[in-house]
């Protein structure tokens, strides 16, 4: 798509084709954002998400990129900014798991999760911050997890990546606070998506028993929190971690 000049704000959501990312794309479209839906391998899901965003009367495109690759991240963020002529919001949502107890965890399991969840966000932030600093406006939201705050047996790699995202979030919030760019994290608890569908029945029951609300959360409930932090009205909130977890992390 050629460069557009319109008055709508624009957002990029990594891993926006399915799960929580898809719900975030739809919530942002509903709030009036043009949306770039990033995907790594789920092209059809991303196309469907973009179509569903367009139903809200905004523009939406899909952009393929693997966030573990620094060059692809730079190209992705630049392409998003070029597509709509601006980039107001970056949501670092793409994430993976490779759960194992540490005695069985290989270096490759650790690297896989850190590269996608933490370094991917770092690479995207690096390019987005430069653009947003020039605009003197921006909203960055990183998808952390309650596991990043409290840890979880069998998820040392994932917990380290999500705790790392909180450190990244707070540091960037301090670097850019005076330039109109806010950086926050959303920490979901136990949310119904493909990621949690892969859990064993025992693990699901254990997770559910730790939720005071007594139910699994919906992707749309996480998306509402992200959409609020992405709004102009959230200008005085930065460096925060907003838990969307039915009380799980209390
Ligand atoms: P999901 O259903 O497994 O979806 C993962 C998304 O990440 C997909 O859109 C996938 O895109 C994308 N992705 C993975 N690797 C990628 C890469 N290298 N480059 C670009 N995109 C990549 O996960 P989810 O449950 O929606 O989770 C979304 C985020 O919320 C993750 O960061 C996750 O850690 C976090 N979170 C989830 C929960 C939960 O209970 N579900 C709880 C806490 C935090 P493709 O399909 O195109 O590969």
Short mmCIF file of C-alpha atoms and ligand atoms in Angstrom, two decimals:
data_model
loop_
_atom_site.label_atom_id
_atom_site.label_comp_id
_atom_site.label_asym_id
_atom_site.label_seq_id
_atom_site.Cartn_x
_atom_site.Cartn_y
_atom_site.Cartn_z
CA UNK A 1 0.00 0.00 0.00
CA UNK A 2 1.25 3.48 -0.76
CA UNK A 3 1.92 6.09 1.90
CA UNK A 4 -1.32 7.58 3.23
CA UNK A 5 -1.99 10.95 4.76
CA UNK A 6 -5.02 10.82 6.97
CA UNK A 7 -6.00 12.10 10.36
CA UNK A 8 -6.60 8.76 12.09
CA UNK A 9 -3.96 7.55 14.54
CA UNK A 10 -2.11 4.40 13.50
CA UNK A 11 -1.03 1.31 15.42
CA UNK A 12 1.21 -1.72 14.87
CA UNK A 13 0.48 -4.94 16.77
CA UNK A 14 3.07 -7.72 16.62
CA UNK A 15 1.56 -11.21 16.46
CA UNK A 16 -1.77 -9.53 15.71
CA UNK A 17 -3.34 -12.31 13.66
CA UNK A 18 -4.66 -14.48 16.46
CA UNK A 19 -5.20 -14.75 20.20
CA UNK A 20 -4.73 -11.67 22.36
CA UNK A 21 -3.04 -9.85 19.46
CA UNK A 22 -6.14 -10.24 17.28
CA UNK A 23 -8.36 -8.91 20.08
CA UNK A 24 -6.01 -5.92 20.49
CA UNK A 25 -6.17 -5.15 16.75
CA UNK A 26 -9.98 -5.20 16.88
CA UNK A 27 -10.15 -3.05 20.03
CA UNK A 28 -7.83 -0.47 18.46
CA UNK A 29 -9.81 -0.50 15.20
CA UNK A 30 -13.01 0.02 17.19
CA UNK A 31 -11.32 2.96 18.93
CA UNK A 32 -10.57 4.52 15.52
CA UNK A 33 -6.99 3.46 14.83
CA UNK A 34 -5.69 2.34 11.44
CA UNK A 35 -4.02 -0.98 12.17
CA UNK A 36 -0.97 -2.87 10.89
CA UNK A 37 -1.42 -6.56 11.76
CA UNK A 38 1.97 -8.27 12.02
CA UNK A 39 2.29 -12.04 11.72
CA UNK A 40 5.14 -14.52 11.46
CA UNK A 41 3.45 -17.58 9.92
CA UNK A 42 -0.35 -17.21 10.30
CA UNK A 43 -1.02 -15.28 7.09
CA UNK A 44 -4.67 -16.30 6.71
CA UNK A 45 -5.50 -15.41 10.33
CA UNK A 46 -3.80 -12.03 9.92
CA UNK A 47 -5.76 -11.32 6.71
CA UNK A 48 -9.01 -12.15 8.50
CA UNK A 49 -8.07 -9.89 11.42
CA UNK A 50 -7.31 -7.03 9.00
CA UNK A 51 -10.67 -7.56 7.27
CA UNK A 52 -12.47 -7.57 10.61
CA UNK A 53 -10.68 -4.33 11.58
CA UNK A 54 -11.80 -2.71 8.31
CA UNK A 55 -15.39 -3.44 9.29
CA UNK A 56 -14.97 -0.68 11.91
CA UNK A 57 -14.38 1.82 9.08
CA UNK A 58 -10.60 2.11 9.50
CA UNK A 59 -7.74 0.97 7.28
CA UNK A 60 -5.89 -2.23 8.13
CA UNK A 61 -3.03 -4.09 6.46
CA UNK A 62 -0.99 -7.19 7.22
CA UNK A 63 2.81 -7.11 7.49
CA UNK A 64 4.84 -10.33 7.69
CA UNK A 65 7.94 -10.28 9.92
CA UNK A 66 9.67 -12.56 12.38
CA UNK A 67 10.37 -10.47 15.49
CA UNK A 68 13.40 -12.59 16.41
CA UNK A 69 15.25 -10.96 13.49
CA UNK A 70 16.51 -7.40 14.17
CA UNK A 71 16.49 -6.39 10.49
CA UNK A 72 12.92 -7.65 10.02
CA UNK A 73 11.86 -5.70 13.14
CA UNK A 74 13.38 -2.48 11.83
CA UNK A 75 11.77 -3.00 8.41
CA UNK A 76 8.43 -3.86 10.06
CA UNK A 77 8.25 -0.71 12.16
CA UNK A 78 9.41 1.48 9.27
CA UNK A 79 6.88 -0.15 6.92
CA UNK A 80 4.09 0.39 9.45
CA UNK A 81 5.01 4.08 9.78
CA UNK A 82 5.19 4.45 5.97
CA UNK A 83 1.87 2.69 5.35
CA UNK A 84 -0.21 5.23 7.25
CA UNK A 85 2.28 8.12 7.30
CA UNK A 86 2.68 7.91 11.10
CA UNK A 87 2.98 5.46 13.95
CA UNK A 88 1.25 6.39 17.19
CA UNK A 89 1.07 3.01 18.91
CA UNK A 90 3.33 -0.05 19.05
CA UNK A 91 2.02 -3.13 20.86
CA UNK A 92 4.69 -5.78 21.44
CA UNK A 93 2.38 -8.77 21.75
CA UNK A 94 4.20 -11.56 19.87
CA UNK A 95 5.20 -14.31 22.27
CA UNK A 96 6.03 -17.99 22.57
CA UNK A 97 6.49 -20.58 25.30
CA UNK A 98 8.79 -23.61 25.61
CA UNK A 99 7.90 -24.90 29.07
CA UNK A 100 10.19 -27.33 30.93
CA UNK A 101 11.61 -27.70 34.41
CA UNK A 102 15.10 -26.20 34.45
CA UNK A 103 16.84 -29.58 34.79
CA UNK A 104 15.43 -30.50 31.37
CA UNK A 105 15.61 -27.06 29.80
CA UNK A 106 18.22 -26.67 27.09
CA UNK A 107 19.96 -23.44 26.14
CA UNK A 108 17.95 -23.53 22.87
CA UNK A 109 14.66 -23.49 24.86
CA UNK A 110 15.86 -20.48 26.79
CA UNK A 111 17.11 -18.62 23.70
CA UNK A 112 13.94 -19.33 21.69
CA UNK A 113 11.71 -17.73 24.29
CA UNK A 114 14.02 -14.82 25.16
CA UNK A 115 14.59 -14.03 21.47
CA UNK A 116 10.89 -13.85 20.61
CA UNK A 117 9.48 -12.33 23.80
CA UNK A 118 12.19 -9.94 24.97
CA UNK A 119 14.65 -9.24 22.17
CA UNK A 120 11.81 -8.93 19.65
CA UNK A 121 10.27 -6.17 21.76
CA UNK A 122 13.67 -4.52 22.19
CA UNK A 123 14.25 -4.47 18.42
CA UNK A 124 10.79 -3.06 17.64
CA UNK A 125 11.05 -0.46 20.42
CA UNK A 126 14.43 0.69 19.14
CA UNK A 127 13.04 1.76 15.76
CA UNK A 128 9.65 2.90 17.10
CA UNK A 129 11.23 5.11 19.78
CA UNK A 130 13.24 6.96 17.16
CA UNK A 131 10.08 7.69 15.12
CA UNK A 132 7.94 8.55 18.13
CA UNK A 133 10.61 10.82 19.61
CA UNK A 134 10.58 12.82 16.36
CA UNK A 135 6.75 12.94 16.42
CA UNK A 136 6.93 13.90 20.11
CA UNK A 137 4.07 11.45 20.59
CA UNK A 138 3.83 7.73 21.06
CA UNK A 139 2.36 4.87 23.02
CA UNK A 140 4.26 1.61 23.51
CA UNK A 141 2.57 -1.30 25.27
CA UNK A 142 4.47 -4.49 26.04
CA UNK A 143 2.63 -7.74 26.78
CA UNK A 144 4.24 -9.11 29.93
CA UNK A 145 2.58 -11.68 32.21
CA UNK A 146 1.77 -12.30 35.86
CA UNK A 147 4.44 -14.99 35.53
CA UNK A 148 6.99 -12.19 34.95
CA UNK A 149 6.02 -10.71 38.32
CA UNK A 150 5.70 -13.90 40.38
CA UNK A 151 7.54 -16.70 38.53
CA UNK A 152 6.14 -20.12 37.67
CA UNK A 153 7.64 -23.61 37.97
CA UNK A 154 8.37 -24.96 34.50
CA UNK A 155 8.50 -21.51 32.93
CA UNK A 156 11.87 -20.07 33.99
CA UNK A 157 12.62 -19.01 30.40
CA UNK A 158 9.18 -17.45 29.87
CA UNK A 159 9.16 -15.78 33.31
CA UNK A 160 12.64 -14.34 32.68
CA UNK A 161 11.49 -12.94 29.32
CA UNK A 162 8.36 -11.40 30.84
CA UNK A 163 10.25 -9.96 33.84
CA UNK A 164 12.78 -8.60 31.38
CA UNK A 165 9.98 -6.85 29.50
CA UNK A 166 9.03 -5.05 32.70
CA UNK A 167 12.59 -3.77 33.11
CA UNK A 168 12.64 -2.73 29.44
CA UNK A 169 9.29 -0.97 29.86
CA UNK A 170 10.32 1.03 32.94
CA UNK A 171 13.69 2.01 31.47
CA UNK A 172 12.21 3.24 28.18
CA UNK A 173 9.45 5.03 30.10
CA UNK A 174 12.17 7.03 31.88
CA UNK A 175 14.12 7.67 28.66
CA UNK A 176 11.10 9.04 26.75
CA UNK A 177 8.73 10.50 29.38
CA UNK A 178 9.69 14.08 28.55
CA UNK A 179 9.09 13.53 24.83
CA UNK A 180 5.42 12.61 24.85
CA UNK A 181 6.08 8.89 24.53
CA UNK A 182 4.61 6.60 27.20
CA UNK A 183 5.76 3.01 27.69
CA UNK A 184 3.66 0.61 29.76
CA UNK A 185 3.23 -3.12 30.25
CA UNK A 186 0.07 -5.18 30.50
CA UNK A 187 0.40 -8.39 32.49
CA UNK A 188 -2.35 -10.88 31.65
CA UNK A 189 -3.10 -13.80 33.95
CA UNK A 190 -4.72 -16.96 32.59
CA UNK A 191 -6.38 -16.11 29.26
CA UNK A 192 -8.18 -18.45 26.85
CA UNK A 193 -6.06 -18.61 23.65
CA UNK A 194 -4.11 -21.21 21.64
CA UNK A 195 -1.20 -20.66 24.08
CA UNK A 196 -3.19 -21.84 27.11
CA UNK A 197 -5.17 -24.44 25.12
CA UNK A 198 -1.83 -26.29 24.83
CA UNK A 199 -1.63 -26.69 28.65
CA UNK A 200 -2.32 -30.08 30.27
CA UNK A 201 -5.64 -30.50 32.13
CA UNK A 202 -3.71 -30.64 35.44
CA UNK A 203 -1.87 -27.40 34.69
CA UNK A 204 -5.15 -25.71 33.64
CA UNK A 205 -6.85 -26.77 36.87
CA UNK A 206 -3.88 -25.55 38.95
CA UNK A 207 -3.86 -22.20 37.14
CA UNK A 208 -7.62 -21.78 37.49
CA UNK A 209 -7.53 -22.53 41.22
CA UNK A 210 -5.18 -19.53 41.62
CA UNK A 211 -7.67 -17.09 40.07
CA UNK A 212 -9.85 -15.35 42.69
CA UNK A 213 -12.34 -14.41 39.95
CA UNK A 214 -12.86 -18.15 39.48
CA UNK A 215 -12.74 -18.15 35.69
CA UNK A 216 -10.33 -17.92 32.80
CA UNK A 217 -10.00 -14.47 31.20
CA UNK A 218 -10.95 -13.48 27.67
CA UNK A 219 -8.55 -11.96 25.12
CA UNK A 220 -10.99 -9.03 24.75
CA UNK A 221 -10.55 -8.19 28.44
CA UNK A 222 -6.79 -7.82 27.93
CA UNK A 223 -7.38 -5.83 24.74
CA UNK A 224 -9.52 -3.25 26.57
CA UNK A 225 -6.63 -2.51 28.95
CA UNK A 226 -4.21 -2.16 26.03
CA UNK A 227 -6.63 0.13 24.16
CA UNK A 228 -6.89 2.39 27.20
CA UNK A 229 -3.09 2.68 27.55
CA UNK A 230 -2.92 3.34 23.78
CA UNK A 231 -5.35 6.25 24.02
CA UNK A 232 -4.42 9.93 24.14
CA UNK A 233 -6.24 10.07 27.50
CA UNK A 234 -3.59 7.83 29.11
CA UNK A 235 -0.92 10.53 28.63
CA UNK A 236 0.06 10.75 32.32
CA UNK A 237 0.52 7.00 32.81
CA UNK A 238 3.97 5.62 32.04
CA UNK A 239 6.28 2.89 33.33
CA UNK A 240 3.32 0.96 34.79
CA UNK A 241 2.41 -2.71 34.81
CA UNK A 242 -1.35 -3.20 34.53
CA UNK A 243 -2.41 -6.71 35.58
CA UNK A 244 -5.46 -8.16 33.83
CA UNK A 245 -5.67 -11.38 35.77
CA UNK A 246 -8.91 -11.76 37.76
CA UNK A 247 -6.87 -11.13 40.92
CA UNK A 248 -4.37 -13.94 40.23
CA UNK A 249 -1.33 -11.81 41.05
CA UNK A 250 -2.61 -10.29 44.31
P1 LIG B 1 -0.84 -17.24 21.02
O1 LIG B 1 -2.31 -17.48 20.88
O2 LIG B 1 0.08 -18.40 21.12
O3 LIG B 1 -0.36 -16.28 19.82
C1 LIG B 1 0.98 -15.92 19.74
C2 LIG B 1 1.12 -14.80 18.71
O4 LIG B 1 2.52 -14.44 18.66
C3 LIG B 1 0.72 -15.25 17.32
O5 LIG B 1 0.00 -14.21 16.68
C4 LIG B 1 2.05 -15.47 16.62
O6 LIG B 1 2.02 -15.19 15.23
C5 LIG B 1 2.93 -14.44 17.31
N1 LIG B 1 4.35 -14.78 17.20
C6 LIG B 1 5.02 -15.79 17.81
N2 LIG B 1 6.32 -15.78 17.45
C7 LIG B 1 6.46 -14.73 16.60
C8 LIG B 1 7.55 -14.18 15.89
N3 LIG B 1 8.79 -14.72 15.97
N4 LIG B 1 7.36 -13.09 15.12
C9 LIG B 1 6.13 -12.52 15.01
N5 LIG B 1 5.04 -13.00 15.66
C10 LIG B 1 5.21 -14.09 16.44
O7 LIG B 1 -0.54 -16.34 22.31
P2 LIG B 1 -1.51 -15.40 23.17
O8 LIG B 1 -2.05 -16.20 24.29
O9 LIG B 1 -2.42 -14.64 22.28
O10 LIG B 1 -0.42 -14.42 23.80
C11 LIG B 1 -0.16 -13.11 23.30
C12 LIG B 1 0.82 -12.43 24.24
O11 LIG B 1 0.25 -12.39 25.56
C13 LIG B 1 2.14 -13.20 24.37
O12 LIG B 1 3.20 -12.29 24.51
C14 LIG B 1 1.95 -13.99 25.65
O13 LIG B 1 3.17 -14.31 26.25
C15 LIG B 1 1.14 -13.01 26.48
N6 LIG B 1 0.39 -13.65 27.56
C16 LIG B 1 -0.57 -14.58 27.30
C17 LIG B 1 -1.25 -15.17 28.37
C18 LIG B 1 -2.34 -16.18 28.17
O14 LIG B 1 -2.85 -16.73 29.20
N7 LIG B 1 -2.74 -16.51 26.98
C19 LIG B 1 -0.94 -14.82 29.68
C20 LIG B 1 0.05 -13.87 29.90
C21 LIG B 1 0.70 -13.27 28.84
P3 LIG B 1 2.06 -16.38 14.11
O15 LIG B 1 0.87 -17.26 14.41
O16 LIG B 1 1.98 -15.66 12.83
O17 LIG B 1 3.36 -17.09 14.33
#
